Amino acid sequence: MEYYCYESLPQSTQGNHYFRLLEIFPSAKKDEPLKVHLQTFRLEDKPTYECLSYVWGTSSDDYEVLIEGADGELKKFKIRENLHYALRALRDPSKPRTLWADALCINEADREERNSQVALMGLLYWSASRVNIWLGLDPRGVAKTAFDAIKPISMAHWRNDGSMSQFSQAQADALDPTVWKGVTELYQRSWFGRVWVQQELGLSKEAYFYWGDAPPVDVRDVFGFDIWMECTGDAVRARFIGDASAVRGSRNLWLQYSRVTRSNWPGDNEHFMAVNPFLQILIDGSNCKATDPRDHVYAFLGHPAARRLNAYKNDLSMDYLEMCNSTRQTIITPDYQKTVDEVYLEVAKKLLLQHGDLRLLGAVSHSDETMKSEFPSWAPRWDANQHSKTIGTWPIGWPTKIEVPGIPLMRIHENALHVQGLVISTVTSLPKWTQESVEYTVAETFRRNSNRELLYGRRIFETKDGQKGLVQNVVQVGDDLVLLVGAYTACVLRRVEGTKFKLVGNCMLFGLQDDQLNKIINDGREHIQEIILI
């Protein structure tokens, strides 16, 4: 039997977007070979279809699907294990089912097609009737028990009926571990930590989790439980789950997308967009895993904030389809011919322009290795994030910009960022954490609408004049404490030579209000100098 060869898609233009859909032939026999048909559609004709969201996995292309060609002949095509089992789980016993699944509907070997289809993916998921999320096989048979355990709690949360508004440690201790071990496994599903799936879920009209042979559950059943657990049931998390960050991250990004692409959410969506610019979307997604590091940026270009001219103002239609069909391009265009460094530097420059300030610097996360790198120290490496919380990026936590009238903000020359700043002190000691310093620092983070996660990967520093603060672990004695015009907090820089510095990271100074930073830099106006960040 021959192997299947793709026919090229028609060239997409504005208002004419072409893509393939996959029709799974029905079968009541679970082990029947998968047979499908691929057909090209125009998105604007509004075909009815569902989307599949899944993790590619690490296995090679060891499974075969039979694709019916234009001549009616069946031809072989290799797919990965996880896609194989997902399609089998979604195959209907009696009627065809129409889906979009990336590894079959995109000719991955055609780089131009891949680039164009990646740019279209947001609209594909938004237009689908529903998104089916494949969490994987369930060899221990715990999926149904897990779903049954969390659904009543989730329903009580969404109803806000007060029945689960309190939950004690004793109640958590009384829960049956044989039942709740399935919830533990649910929170360990690799799907939640992958980068592409966040947009796929966020843009869905409705979405369902499929896990093994268990009946699918609405994503609200899982996320409602997670919200309850964060607000009320931390004793459950502590006993059965431990690290809930992957599910929580997916939940938060689901809200980030849904609030601004679906009209049925309550609240002021315009304000929500203003305090959650594209920079914040990239930060929230930076702890996800990606096979291709460029996808830490490309996977989020479907978010409306990626098309704004001004990070803080929505100048786009709130209708997602109308927005995508406008002439406004995303902040960068997917291009897999570019290197990782080229993509990260390009988006960094565009984010500086979109914001018109230096909020971007707060997203930089350094290790000893990246500090030695030739890559510009001021540009975030989205595949090397060391921190779950940032300093100086979120508008609600850091609302006040450092400003000096008449002083220019910034310019970029040959990948160096030229800024204006005032060196106010030097780091002279790096005290160890004590219980007292932890408690004090946590109190400071609460003042910034953050939490103790801000401490992770950071340490306290002290300057020659007694000022204390919190900064990334890579800080060294001799680094300079600097106020930069256009930033929202102080930062620590490491001098390379003359006026050339490397950014160590933004820092949180203890005991100083935002307006005091402005007073310090304006009082020292005559000592402001050009600083070149390399």
PDB file of N, CA and C in Angstrom, residues 68-143:
ATOM      1  N   GLU A  68      -8.044   8.080   2.887  1.00  0.00           N
ATOM      2  CA  GLU A  68      -8.686   7.897   1.590  1.00  0.00           C
ATOM      3  C   GLU A  68      -8.278   9.037   0.668  1.00  0.00           C
ATOM      4  N   GLY A  69      -7.658   8.711  -0.420  1.00  0.00           N
ATOM      5  CA  GLY A  69      -7.212   9.720  -1.365  1.00  0.00           C
ATOM      6  C   GLY A  69      -8.330  10.195  -2.273  1.00  0.00           C
ATOM      7  N   ALA A  70      -8.016  11.148  -3.145  1.00  0.00           N
ATOM      8  CA  ALA A  70      -9.014  11.697  -4.069  1.00  0.00           C
ATOM      9  C   ALA A  70      -9.537  10.629  -5.025  1.00  0.00           C
ATOM     10  N   ASP A  71      -8.717   9.601  -5.258  1.00  0.00           N
ATOM     11  CA  ASP A  71      -9.123   8.528  -6.155  1.00  0.00           C
ATOM     12  C   ASP A  71      -9.901   7.429  -5.451  1.00  0.00           C
ATOM     13  N   GLY A  72     -10.163   7.623  -4.136  1.00  0.00           N
ATOM     14  CA  GLY A  72     -10.903   6.631  -3.368  1.00  0.00           C
ATOM     15  C   GLY A  72     -10.052   5.514  -2.821  1.00  0.00           C
ATOM     16  N   GLU A  73      -8.771   5.506  -3.160  1.00  0.00           N
ATOM     17  CA  GLU A  73      -7.866   4.476  -2.666  1.00  0.00           C
ATOM     18  C   GLU A  73      -7.363   4.841  -1.264  1.00  0.00           C
ATOM     19  N   LEU A  74      -7.175   3.821  -0.422  1.00  0.00           N
ATOM     20  CA  LEU A  74      -6.622   4.030   0.922  1.00  0.00           C
ATOM     21  C   LEU A  74      -5.101   4.035   0.854  1.00  0.00           C
ATOM     22  N   LYS A  75      -4.512   4.989   1.546  1.00  0.00           N
ATOM     23  CA  LYS A  75      -3.059   5.097   1.575  1.00  0.00           C
ATOM     24  C   LYS A  75      -2.590   5.266   3.019  1.00  0.00           C
ATOM     25  N   LYS A  76      -1.389   4.805   3.292  1.00  0.00           N
ATOM     26  CA  LYS A  76      -0.861   4.798   4.665  1.00  0.00           C
ATOM     27  C   LYS A  76      -0.270   6.159   5.032  1.00  0.00           C
ATOM     28  N   PHE A  77      -0.358   6.456   6.333  1.00  0.00           N
ATOM     29  CA  PHE A  77       0.283   7.668   6.862  1.00  0.00           C
ATOM     30  C   PHE A  77       0.681   7.385   8.307  1.00  0.00           C
ATOM     31  N   LYS A  78       1.895   7.752   8.678  1.00  0.00           N
ATOM     32  CA  LYS A  78       2.413   7.482  10.025  1.00  0.00           C
ATOM     33  C   LYS A  78       2.019   8.600  10.992  1.00  0.00           C
ATOM     34  N   ILE A  79       1.539   8.233  12.166  1.00  0.00           N
ATOM     35  CA  ILE A  79       1.228   9.203  13.216  1.00  0.00           C
ATOM     36  C   ILE A  79       1.797   8.715  14.542  1.00  0.00           C
ATOM     37  N   ARG A  80       1.828   9.603  15.513  1.00  0.00           N
ATOM     38  CA  ARG A  80       2.358   9.255  16.830  1.00  0.00           C
ATOM     39  C   ARG A  80       1.302   8.546  17.676  1.00  0.00           C
ATOM     40  N   GLU A  81       1.809   7.895  18.709  1.00  0.00           N
ATOM     41  CA  GLU A  81       0.962   7.060  19.558  1.00  0.00           C
ATOM     42  C   GLU A  81      -0.195   7.841  20.184  1.00  0.00           C
ATOM     43  N   ASN A  82       0.095   9.025  20.730  1.00  0.00           N
ATOM     44  CA  ASN A  82      -0.939   9.766  21.449  1.00  0.00           C
ATOM     45  C   ASN A  82      -2.062  10.211  20.514  1.00  0.00           C
ATOM     46  N   LEU A  83      -1.709  10.623  19.297  1.00  0.00           N
ATOM     47  CA  LEU A  83      -2.732  10.995  18.320  1.00  0.00           C
ATOM     48  C   LEU A  83      -3.553   9.771  17.919  1.00  0.00           C
ATOM     49  N   HIS A  84      -2.904   8.639  17.771  1.00  0.00           N
ATOM     50  CA  HIS A  84      -3.594   7.398  17.421  1.00  0.00           C
ATOM     51  C   HIS A  84      -4.692   7.081  18.429  1.00  0.00           C
ATOM     52  N   TYR A  85      -4.349   7.107  19.715  1.00  0.00           N
ATOM     53  CA  TYR A  85      -5.337   6.758  20.742  1.00  0.00           C
ATOM     54  C   TYR A  85      -6.400   7.851  20.895  1.00  0.00           C
ATOM     55  N   ALA A  86      -6.025   9.102  20.651  1.00  0.00           N
ATOM     56  CA  ALA A  86      -7.017  10.183  20.714  1.00  0.00           C
ATOM     57  C   ALA A  86      -8.068  10.011  19.622  1.00  0.00           C
ATOM     58  N   LEU A  87      -7.641   9.710  18.411  1.00  0.00           N
ATOM     59  CA  LEU A  87      -8.589   9.534  17.310  1.00  0.00           C
ATOM     60  C   LEU A  87      -9.469   8.311  17.536  1.00  0.00           C
ATOM     61  N   ARG A  88      -8.896   7.275  18.107  1.00  0.00           N
ATOM     62  CA  ARG A  88      -9.709   6.096  18.411  1.00  0.00           C
ATOM     63  C   ARG A  88     -10.769   6.423  19.457  1.00  0.00           C
ATOM     64  N   ALA A  89     -10.387   7.235  20.443  1.00  0.00           N
ATOM     65  CA  ALA A  89     -11.339   7.595  21.499  1.00  0.00           C
ATOM     66  C   ALA A  89     -12.472   8.463  20.951  1.00  0.00           C
ATOM     67  N   LEU A  90     -12.187   9.252  19.927  1.00  0.00           N
ATOM     68  CA  LEU A  90     -13.180  10.172  19.380  1.00  0.00           C
ATOM     69  C   LEU A  90     -13.984   9.560  18.231  1.00  0.00           C
ATOM     70  N   ARG A  91     -13.549   8.421  17.735  1.00  0.00           N
ATOM     71  CA  ARG A  91     -14.254   7.791  16.621  1.00  0.00           C
ATOM     72  C   ARG A  91     -15.652   7.350  17.061  1.00  0.00           C
ATOM     73  N   ASP A  92     -16.642   7.746  16.273  1.00  0.00           N
ATOM     74  CA  ASP A  92     -18.030   7.388  16.572  1.00  0.00           C
ATOM     75  C   ASP A  92     -18.335   5.994  16.010  1.00  0.00           C
ATOM     76  N   PRO A  93     -19.152   5.215  16.725  1.00  0.00           N
ATOM     77  CA  PRO A  93     -19.430   3.862  16.236  1.00  0.00           C
ATOM     78  C   PRO A  93     -20.324   3.809  15.006  1.00  0.00           C
ATOM     79  N   SER A  94     -21.106   4.876  14.754  1.00  0.00           N
ATOM     80  CA  SER A  94     -22.111   4.765  13.700  1.00  0.00           C
ATOM     81  C   SER A  94     -22.098   5.870  12.651  1.00  0.00           C
ATOM     82  N   LYS A  95     -21.401   6.971  12.895  1.00  0.00           N
ATOM     83  CA  LYS A  95     -21.419   8.056  11.899  1.00  0.00           C
ATOM     84  C   LYS A  95     -20.057   8.744  11.849  1.00  0.00           C
ATOM     85  N   PRO A  96     -19.749   9.372  10.696  1.00  0.00           N
ATOM     86  CA  PRO A  96     -18.454  10.062  10.573  1.00  0.00           C
ATOM     87  C   PRO A  96     -18.349  11.216  11.573  1.00  0.00           C
ATOM     88  N   ARG A  97     -17.121  11.560  11.932  1.00  0.00           N
ATOM     89  CA  ARG A  97     -16.877  12.688  12.835  1.00  0.00           C
ATOM     90  C   ARG A  97     -15.808  13.570  12.205  1.00  0.00           C
ATOM     91  N   THR A  98     -16.112  14.854  12.111  1.00  0.00           N
ATOM     92  CA  THR A  98     -15.214  15.789  11.433  1.00  0.00           C
ATOM     93  C   THR A  98     -14.401  16.580  12.443  1.00  0.00           C
ATOM     94  N   LEU A  99     -13.070  16.530  12.294  1.00  0.00           N
ATOM     95  CA  LEU A  99     -12.141  17.134  13.253  1.00  0.00           C
ATOM     96  C   LEU A  99     -11.053  17.916  12.538  1.00  0.00           C
ATOM     97  N   TRP A 100     -10.434  18.802  13.305  1.00  0.00           N
ATOM     98  CA  TRP A 100      -9.161  19.384  12.899  1.00  0.00           C
ATOM     99  C   TRP A 100      -8.115  18.906  13.896  1.00  0.00           C
ATOM    100  N   ALA A 101      -7.069  18.252  13.376  1.00  0.00           N
ATOM    101  CA  ALA A 101      -5.953  17.787  14.213  1.00  0.00           C
ATOM    102  C   ALA A 101      -4.667  18.157  13.490  1.00  0.00           C
ATOM    103  N   ASP A 102      -3.793  18.878  14.148  1.00  0.00           N
ATOM    104  CA  ASP A 102      -2.658  19.505  13.473  1.00  0.00           C
ATOM    105  C   ASP A 102      -1.777  18.540  12.683  1.00  0.00           C
ATOM    106  N   ALA A 103      -1.373  17.429  13.277  1.00  0.00           N
ATOM    107  CA  ALA A 103      -0.392  16.554  12.642  1.00  0.00           C
ATOM    108  C   ALA A 103      -0.912  15.890  11.369  1.00  0.00           C
ATOM    109  N   LEU A 104      -2.215  15.854  11.179  1.00  0.00           N
ATOM    110  CA  LEU A 104      -2.798  15.313   9.960  1.00  0.00           C
ATOM    111  C   LEU A 104      -3.288  16.402   9.017  1.00  0.00           C
ATOM    112  N   CYS A 105      -3.809  17.482   9.566  1.00  0.00           N
ATOM    113  CA  CYS A 105      -4.408  18.539   8.735  1.00  0.00           C
ATOM    114  C   CYS A 105      -3.396  19.549   8.227  1.00  0.00           C
ATOM    115  N   ILE A 106      -2.177  19.532   8.779  1.00  0.00           N
ATOM    116  CA  ILE A 106      -1.092  20.388   8.290  1.00  0.00           C
ATOM    117  C   ILE A 106      -0.003  19.502   7.713  1.00  0.00           C
ATOM    118  N   ASN A 107       0.467  19.835   6.546  1.00  0.00           N
ATOM    119  CA  ASN A 107       1.630  19.151   5.985  1.00  0.00           C
ATOM    120  C   ASN A 107       2.867  19.708   6.683  1.00  0.00           C
ATOM    121  N   GLU A 108       3.285  19.023   7.733  1.00  0.00           N
ATOM    122  CA  GLU A 108       4.386  19.528   8.564  1.00  0.00           C
ATOM    123  C   GLU A 108       5.706  19.590   7.794  1.00  0.00           C
ATOM    124  N   ALA A 109       5.807  18.856   6.703  1.00  0.00           N
ATOM    125  CA  ALA A 109       7.046  18.868   5.922  1.00  0.00           C
ATOM    126  C   ALA A 109       7.143  20.097   5.022  1.00  0.00           C
ATOM    127  N   ASP A 110       6.046  20.812   4.841  1.00  0.00           N
ATOM    128  CA  ASP A 110       6.016  22.011   4.005  1.00  0.00           C
ATOM    129  C   ASP A 110       6.116  23.227   4.924  1.00  0.00           C
ATOM    130  N   ARG A 111       7.288  23.844   4.964  1.00  0.00           N
ATOM    131  CA  ARG A 111       7.532  24.923   5.920  1.00  0.00           C
ATOM    132  C   ARG A 111       6.631  26.126   5.678  1.00  0.00           C
ATOM    133  N   GLU A 112       6.393  26.466   4.423  1.00  0.00           N
ATOM    134  CA  GLU A 112       5.519  27.609   4.128  1.00  0.00           C
ATOM    135  C   GLU A 112       4.096  27.340   4.592  1.00  0.00           C
ATOM    136  N   GLU A 113       3.612  26.130   4.330  1.00  0.00           N
ATOM    137  CA  GLU A 113       2.266  25.794   4.794  1.00  0.00           C
ATOM    138  C   GLU A 113       2.213  25.804   6.313  1.00  0.00           C
ATOM    139  N   ARG A 114       3.236  25.276   6.947  1.00  0.00           N
ATOM    140  CA  ARG A 114       3.264  25.261   8.413  1.00  0.00           C
ATOM    141  C   ARG A 114       3.194  26.674   8.962  1.00  0.00           C
ATOM    142  N   ASN A 115       3.975  27.594   8.386  1.00  0.00           N
ATOM    143  CA  ASN A 115       3.949  28.979   8.848  1.00  0.00           C
ATOM    144  C   ASN A 115       2.550  29.587   8.718  1.00  0.00           C
ATOM    145  N   SER A 116       1.910  29.381   7.555  1.00  0.00           N
ATOM    146  CA  SER A 116       0.605  30.003   7.319  1.00  0.00           C
ATOM    147  C   SER A 116      -0.478  29.374   8.192  1.00  0.00           C
ATOM    148  N   GLN A 117      -0.416  28.062   8.399  1.00  0.00           N
ATOM    149  CA  GLN A 117      -1.431  27.391   9.208  1.00  0.00           C
ATOM    150  C   GLN A 117      -1.264  27.705  10.694  1.00  0.00           C
ATOM    151  N   VAL A 118      -0.015  27.862  11.140  1.00  0.00           N
ATOM    152  CA  VAL A 118       0.219  28.263  12.528  1.00  0.00           C
ATOM    153  C   VAL A 118      -0.396  29.642  12.779  1.00  0.00           C
ATOM    154  N   ALA A 119      -0.260  30.542  11.815  1.00  0.00           N
ATOM    155  CA  ALA A 119      -0.846  31.884  11.961  1.00  0.00           C
ATOM    156  C   ALA A 119      -2.370  31.824  12.005  1.00  0.00           C
ATOM    157  N   LEU A 120      -2.958  30.771  11.443  1.00  0.00           N
ATOM    158  CA  LEU A 120      -4.408  30.629  11.361  1.00  0.00           C
ATOM    159  C   LEU A 120      -4.998  29.854  12.543  1.00  0.00           C
ATOM    160  N   MET A 121      -4.148  29.209  13.331  1.00  0.00           N
ATOM    161  CA  MET A 121      -4.636  28.255  14.327  1.00  0.00           C
ATOM    162  C   MET A 121      -5.585  28.862  15.348  1.00  0.00           C
ATOM    163  N   GLY A 122      -5.332  30.073  15.768  1.00  0.00           N
ATOM    164  CA  GLY A 122      -6.229  30.706  16.730  1.00  0.00           C
ATOM    165  C   GLY A 122      -7.653  30.770  16.214  1.00  0.00           C
ATOM    166  N   LEU A 123      -7.791  31.188  14.953  1.00  0.00           N
ATOM    167  CA  LEU A 123      -9.118  31.300  14.344  1.00  0.00           C
ATOM    168  C   LEU A 123      -9.749  29.923  14.138  1.00  0.00           C
ATOM    169  N   LEU A 124      -8.926  28.910  13.858  1.00  0.00           N
ATOM    170  CA  LEU A 124      -9.443  27.553  13.694  1.00  0.00           C
ATOM    171  C   LEU A 124     -10.077  27.038  14.980  1.00  0.00           C
ATOM    172  N   TYR A 125      -9.405  27.261  16.087  1.00  0.00           N
ATOM    173  CA  TYR A 125      -9.945  26.784  17.368  1.00  0.00           C
ATOM    174  C   TYR A 125     -11.139  27.627  17.806  1.00  0.00           C
ATOM    175  N   TRP A 126     -11.088  28.917  17.544  1.00  0.00           N
ATOM    176  CA  TRP A 126     -12.200  29.789  17.923  1.00  0.00           C
ATOM    177  C   TRP A 126     -13.461  29.441  17.133  1.00  0.00           C
ATOM    178  N   SER A 127     -13.303  29.013  15.884  1.00  0.00           N
ATOM    179  CA  SER A 127     -14.443  28.738  15.012  1.00  0.00           C
ATOM    180  C   SER A 127     -15.031  27.348  15.217  1.00  0.00           C
ATOM    181  N   ALA A 128     -14.300  26.450  15.861  1.00  0.00           N
ATOM    182  CA  ALA A 128     -14.762  25.073  16.036  1.00  0.00           C
ATOM    183  C   ALA A 128     -15.986  25.016  16.952  1.00  0.00           C
ATOM    184  N   SER A 129     -16.853  24.041  16.729  1.00  0.00           N
ATOM    185  CA  SER A 129     -18.039  23.893  17.577  1.00  0.00           C
ATOM    186  C   SER A 129     -17.662  23.495  18.996  1.00  0.00           C
ATOM    187  N   ARG A 130     -16.561  22.744  19.150  1.00  0.00           N
ATOM    188  CA  ARG A 130     -16.051  22.408  20.473  1.00  0.00           C
ATOM    189  C   ARG A 130     -14.624  21.920  20.324  1.00  0.00           C
ATOM    190  N   VAL A 131     -13.905  21.912  21.417  1.00  0.00           N
ATOM    191  CA  VAL A 131     -12.535  21.398  21.448  1.00  0.00           C
ATOM    192  C   VAL A 131     -12.518  20.167  22.351  1.00  0.00           C
ATOM    193  N   ASN A 132     -11.996  19.080  21.812  1.00  0.00           N
ATOM    194  CA  ASN A 132     -11.876  17.828  22.556  1.00  0.00           C
ATOM    195  C   ASN A 132     -10.434  17.659  23.011  1.00  0.00           C
ATOM    196  N   ILE A 133     -10.234  17.591  24.322  1.00  0.00           N
ATOM    197  CA  ILE A 133      -8.897  17.543  24.901  1.00  0.00           C
ATOM    198  C   ILE A 133      -8.592  16.107  25.310  1.00  0.00           C
ATOM    199  N   TRP A 134      -7.560  15.546  24.720  1.00  0.00           N
ATOM    200  CA  TRP A 134      -7.159  14.165  25.026  1.00  0.00           C
ATOM    201  C   TRP A 134      -6.054  14.193  26.082  1.00  0.00           C
ATOM    202  N   LEU A 135      -6.370  13.678  27.268  1.00  0.00           N
ATOM    203  CA  LEU A 135      -5.401  13.659  28.369  1.00  0.00           C
ATOM    204  C   LEU A 135      -4.549  12.395  28.374  1.00  0.00           C
ATOM    205  N   GLY A 136      -4.894  11.423  27.545  1.00  0.00           N
ATOM    206  CA  GLY A 136      -4.091  10.209  27.466  1.00  0.00           C
ATOM    207  C   GLY A 136      -4.858   8.983  27.933  1.00  0.00           C
ATOM    208  N   LEU A 137      -4.179   7.847  27.893  1.00  0.00           N
ATOM    209  CA  LEU A 137      -4.759   6.591  28.341  1.00  0.00           C
ATOM    210  C   LEU A 137      -4.887   6.569  29.861  1.00  0.00           C
ATOM    211  N   ASP A 138      -5.675   5.644  30.339  1.00  0.00           N
ATOM    212  CA  ASP A 138      -5.941   5.513  31.780  1.00  0.00           C
ATOM    213  C   ASP A 138      -5.713   4.058  32.195  1.00  0.00           C
ATOM    214  N   PRO A 139      -4.446   3.629  32.203  1.00  0.00           N
ATOM    215  CA  PRO A 139      -4.167   2.211  32.447  1.00  0.00           C
ATOM    216  C   PRO A 139      -4.596   1.721  33.827  1.00  0.00           C
ATOM    217  N   ARG A 140      -4.669   2.608  34.822  1.00  0.00           N
ATOM    218  CA  ARG A 140      -5.041   2.188  36.171  1.00  0.00           C
ATOM    219  C   ARG A 140      -6.535   2.347  36.446  1.00  0.00           C
ATOM    220  N   GLY A 141      -7.276   2.845  35.441  1.00  0.00           N
ATOM    221  CA  GLY A 141      -8.718   2.931  35.579  1.00  0.00           C
ATOM    222  C   GLY A 141      -9.207   3.875  36.654  1.00  0.00           C
ATOM    223  N   VAL A 142      -8.537   5.042  36.794  1.00  0.00           N
ATOM    224  CA  VAL A 142      -8.889   5.990  37.862  1.00  0.00           C
ATOM    225  C   VAL A 142      -9.627   7.223  37.343  1.00  0.00           C
ATOM    226  N   ALA A 143      -9.739   7.378  36.012  1.00  0.00           N
ATOM    227  CA  ALA A 143     -10.257   8.626  35.446  1.00  0.00           C
ATOM    228  C   ALA A 143     -11.695   8.895  35.869  1.00  0.00           C
TER     229      ALA A 143
END
